[in-house]
XYZ file of N, CA and C in Angstrom:
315
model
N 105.665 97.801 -46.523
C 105.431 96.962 -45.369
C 104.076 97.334 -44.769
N 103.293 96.259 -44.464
C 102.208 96.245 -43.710
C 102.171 96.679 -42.523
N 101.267 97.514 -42.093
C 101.342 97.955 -40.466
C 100.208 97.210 -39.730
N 100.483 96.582 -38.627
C 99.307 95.813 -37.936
C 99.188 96.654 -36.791
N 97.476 96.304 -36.533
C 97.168 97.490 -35.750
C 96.992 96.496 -34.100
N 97.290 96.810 -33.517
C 97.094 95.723 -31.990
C 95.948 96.077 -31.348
N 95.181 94.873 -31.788
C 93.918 95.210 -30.593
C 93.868 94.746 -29.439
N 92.764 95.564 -28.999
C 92.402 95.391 -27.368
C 91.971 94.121 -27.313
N 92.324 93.604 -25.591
C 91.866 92.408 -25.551
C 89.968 92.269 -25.208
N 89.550 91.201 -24.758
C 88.451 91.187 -24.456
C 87.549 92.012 -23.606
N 88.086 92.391 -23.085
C 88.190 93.492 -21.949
C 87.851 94.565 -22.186
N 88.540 95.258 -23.156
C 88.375 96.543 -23.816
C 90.268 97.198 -23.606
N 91.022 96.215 -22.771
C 92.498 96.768 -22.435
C 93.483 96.692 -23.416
N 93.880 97.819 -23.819
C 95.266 97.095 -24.545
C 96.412 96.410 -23.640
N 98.054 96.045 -24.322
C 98.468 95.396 -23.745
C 99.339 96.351 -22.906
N 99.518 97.727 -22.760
C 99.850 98.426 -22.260
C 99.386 98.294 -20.705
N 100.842 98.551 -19.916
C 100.719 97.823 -18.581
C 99.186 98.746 -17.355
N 98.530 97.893 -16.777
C 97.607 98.370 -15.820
C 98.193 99.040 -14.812
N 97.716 100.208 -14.846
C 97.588 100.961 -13.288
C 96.656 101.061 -12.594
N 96.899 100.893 -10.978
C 96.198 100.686 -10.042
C 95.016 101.908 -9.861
N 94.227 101.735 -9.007
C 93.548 102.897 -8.525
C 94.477 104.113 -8.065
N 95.489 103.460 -7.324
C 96.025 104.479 -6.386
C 97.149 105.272 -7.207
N 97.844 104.432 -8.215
C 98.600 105.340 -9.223
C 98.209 106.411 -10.046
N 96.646 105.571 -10.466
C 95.920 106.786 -11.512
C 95.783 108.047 -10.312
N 95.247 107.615 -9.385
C 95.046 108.855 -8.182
C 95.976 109.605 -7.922
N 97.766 108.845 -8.200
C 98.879 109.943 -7.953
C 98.963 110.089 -9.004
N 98.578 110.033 -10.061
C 99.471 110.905 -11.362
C 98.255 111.885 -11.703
N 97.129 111.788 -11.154
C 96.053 112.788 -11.590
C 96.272 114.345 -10.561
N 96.536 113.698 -9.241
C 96.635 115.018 -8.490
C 98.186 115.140 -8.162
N 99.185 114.634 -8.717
C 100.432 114.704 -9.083
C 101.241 114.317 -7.800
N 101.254 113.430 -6.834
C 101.288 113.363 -5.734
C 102.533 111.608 -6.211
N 103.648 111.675 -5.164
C 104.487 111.096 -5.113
C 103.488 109.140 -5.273
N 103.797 108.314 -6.259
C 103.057 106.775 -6.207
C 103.096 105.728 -5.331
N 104.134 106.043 -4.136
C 104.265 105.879 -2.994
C 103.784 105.958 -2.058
N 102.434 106.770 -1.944
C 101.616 107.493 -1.214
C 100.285 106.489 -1.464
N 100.389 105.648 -2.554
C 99.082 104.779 -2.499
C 99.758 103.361 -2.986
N 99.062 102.373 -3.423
C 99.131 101.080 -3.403
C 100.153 100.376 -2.245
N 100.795 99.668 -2.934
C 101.796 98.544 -1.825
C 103.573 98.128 -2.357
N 103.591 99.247 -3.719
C 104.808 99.062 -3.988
C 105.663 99.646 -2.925
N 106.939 98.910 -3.263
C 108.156 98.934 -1.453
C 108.518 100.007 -1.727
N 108.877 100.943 -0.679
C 110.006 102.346 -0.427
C 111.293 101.469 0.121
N 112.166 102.016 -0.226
C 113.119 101.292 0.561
C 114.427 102.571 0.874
N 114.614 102.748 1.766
C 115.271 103.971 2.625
C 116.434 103.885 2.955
N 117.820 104.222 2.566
C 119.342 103.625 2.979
C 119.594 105.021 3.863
N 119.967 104.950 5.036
C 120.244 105.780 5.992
C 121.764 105.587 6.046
N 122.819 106.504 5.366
C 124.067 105.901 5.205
C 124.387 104.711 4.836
N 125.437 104.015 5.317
C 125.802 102.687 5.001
C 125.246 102.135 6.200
N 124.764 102.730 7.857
C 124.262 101.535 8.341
C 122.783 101.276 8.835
N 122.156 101.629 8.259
C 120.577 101.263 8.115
C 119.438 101.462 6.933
N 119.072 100.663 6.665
C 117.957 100.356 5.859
C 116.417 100.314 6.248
N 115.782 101.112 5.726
C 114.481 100.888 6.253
C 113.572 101.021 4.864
N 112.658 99.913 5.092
C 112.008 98.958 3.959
C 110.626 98.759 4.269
N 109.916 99.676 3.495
C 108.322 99.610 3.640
C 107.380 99.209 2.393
N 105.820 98.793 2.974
C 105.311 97.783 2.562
C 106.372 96.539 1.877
N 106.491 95.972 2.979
C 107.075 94.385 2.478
C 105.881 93.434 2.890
N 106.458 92.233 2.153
C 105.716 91.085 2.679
C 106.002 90.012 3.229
N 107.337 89.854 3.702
C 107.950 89.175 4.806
C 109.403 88.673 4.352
N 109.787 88.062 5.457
C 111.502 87.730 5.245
C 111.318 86.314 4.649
N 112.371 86.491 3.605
C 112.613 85.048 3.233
C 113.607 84.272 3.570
N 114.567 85.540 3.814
C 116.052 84.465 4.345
C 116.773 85.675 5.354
N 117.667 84.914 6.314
C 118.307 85.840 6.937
C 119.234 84.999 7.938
N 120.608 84.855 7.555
C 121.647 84.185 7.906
C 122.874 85.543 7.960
N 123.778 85.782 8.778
C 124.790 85.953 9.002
C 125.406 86.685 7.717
N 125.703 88.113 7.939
C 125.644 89.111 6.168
C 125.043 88.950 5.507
N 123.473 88.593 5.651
C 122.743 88.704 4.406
C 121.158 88.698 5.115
N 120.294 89.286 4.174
C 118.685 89.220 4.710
C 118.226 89.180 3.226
N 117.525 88.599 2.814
C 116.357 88.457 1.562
C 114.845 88.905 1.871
N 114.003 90.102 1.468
C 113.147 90.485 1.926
C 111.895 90.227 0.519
N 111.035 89.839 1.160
C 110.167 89.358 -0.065
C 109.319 91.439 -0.036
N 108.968 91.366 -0.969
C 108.121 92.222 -1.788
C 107.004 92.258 -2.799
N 106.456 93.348 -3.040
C 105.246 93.360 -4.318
C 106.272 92.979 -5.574
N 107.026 93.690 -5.568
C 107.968 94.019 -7.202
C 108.989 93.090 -7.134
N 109.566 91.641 -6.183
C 110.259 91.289 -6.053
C 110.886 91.120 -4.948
N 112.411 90.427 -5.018
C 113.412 90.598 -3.244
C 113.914 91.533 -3.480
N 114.334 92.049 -2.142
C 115.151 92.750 -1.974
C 116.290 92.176 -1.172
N 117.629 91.926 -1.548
C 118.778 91.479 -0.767
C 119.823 92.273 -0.317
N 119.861 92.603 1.476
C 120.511 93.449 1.776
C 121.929 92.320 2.375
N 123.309 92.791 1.921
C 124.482 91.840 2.442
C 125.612 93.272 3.175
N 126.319 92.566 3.880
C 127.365 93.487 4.828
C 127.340 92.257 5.843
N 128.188 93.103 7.002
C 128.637 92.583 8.003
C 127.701 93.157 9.345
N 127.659 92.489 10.262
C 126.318 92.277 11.078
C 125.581 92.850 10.694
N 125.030 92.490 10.084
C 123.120 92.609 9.702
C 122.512 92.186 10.966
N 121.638 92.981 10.963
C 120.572 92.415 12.109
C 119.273 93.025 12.229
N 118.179 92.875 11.905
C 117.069 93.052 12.032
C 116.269 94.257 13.282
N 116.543 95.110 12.857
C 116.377 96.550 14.135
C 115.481 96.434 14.300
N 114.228 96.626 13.296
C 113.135 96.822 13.903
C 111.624 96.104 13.122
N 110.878 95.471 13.547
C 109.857 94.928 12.451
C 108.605 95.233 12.792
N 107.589 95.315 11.658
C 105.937 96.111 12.197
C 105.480 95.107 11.160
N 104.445 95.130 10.757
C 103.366 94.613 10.121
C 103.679 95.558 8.861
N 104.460 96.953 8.553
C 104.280 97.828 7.201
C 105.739 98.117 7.110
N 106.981 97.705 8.009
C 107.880 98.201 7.499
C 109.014 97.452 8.418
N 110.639 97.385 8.025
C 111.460 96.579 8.450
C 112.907 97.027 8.334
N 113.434 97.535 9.484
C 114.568 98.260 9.516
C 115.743 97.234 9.684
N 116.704 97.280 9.090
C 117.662 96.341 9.185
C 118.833 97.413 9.581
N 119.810 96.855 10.109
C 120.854 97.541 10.646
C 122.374 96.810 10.460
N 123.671 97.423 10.753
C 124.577 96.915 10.181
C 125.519 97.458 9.388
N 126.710 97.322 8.805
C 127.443 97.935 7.801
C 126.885 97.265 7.050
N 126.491 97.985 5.769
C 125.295 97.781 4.758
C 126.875 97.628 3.243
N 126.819 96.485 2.500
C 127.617 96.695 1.641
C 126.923 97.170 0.366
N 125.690 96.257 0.023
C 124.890 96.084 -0.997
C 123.324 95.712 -0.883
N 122.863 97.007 -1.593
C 121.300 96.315 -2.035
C 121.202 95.784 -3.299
N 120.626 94.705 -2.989
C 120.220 94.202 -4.326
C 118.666 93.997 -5.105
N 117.992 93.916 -5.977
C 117.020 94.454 -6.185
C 116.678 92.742 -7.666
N 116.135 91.813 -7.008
C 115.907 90.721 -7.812
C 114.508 91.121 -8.112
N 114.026 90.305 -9.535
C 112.714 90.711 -9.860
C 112.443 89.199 -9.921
């Protein structure tokens, strides 16, 4: 059997996935990848609070349920009173008996 060799694209990149500035920067000085770019942390404080950083806004939020938009996707938090604790421009605490996160791509 023939082995094919995969070349780089025009670029000079293979198809091997890109990392950011800020990842190469945490894996060089070994430092948590969280600490740079805009991918979400997302924080479960027991079952009744959630706190959810770098997001990029709400998409839905009705009565047991909130849909939170993100870099990597939603995030869907469901339970019984949900309610929106606290909101900033970098992060978004939801509150509530928390049943389920869900993690859509």
């Amino acid at each position: 059997m023939k082995r094919v060799k995969k070349e780089p694209d025009k670029r000079g990149k293979s198809d091997r996935s890109i990392l950011s500035i800020g990842e190469k920067l945490a894996k060089l000085f070994e430092l948590p990848p969280d600490l740079f770019g805009n991918r979400p942390k997302v924080t479960a404080v027991g079952r009744g609070e959630v706190l959810i950083e770098n997001f990029k806004g709400i998409m839905d939020f009705e009565e047991g349920m909130v849909r939170i938009n993100t870099n990597n996707g939603v995030i869907k938090i469901t339970g019984s009173g949900i309610t929106i604790r606290e909101i900033t421009s970098e992060a978004i605490i939801i509150g509530g008996k928390i049943s389920n996160i869900d993690y859509d791509a």
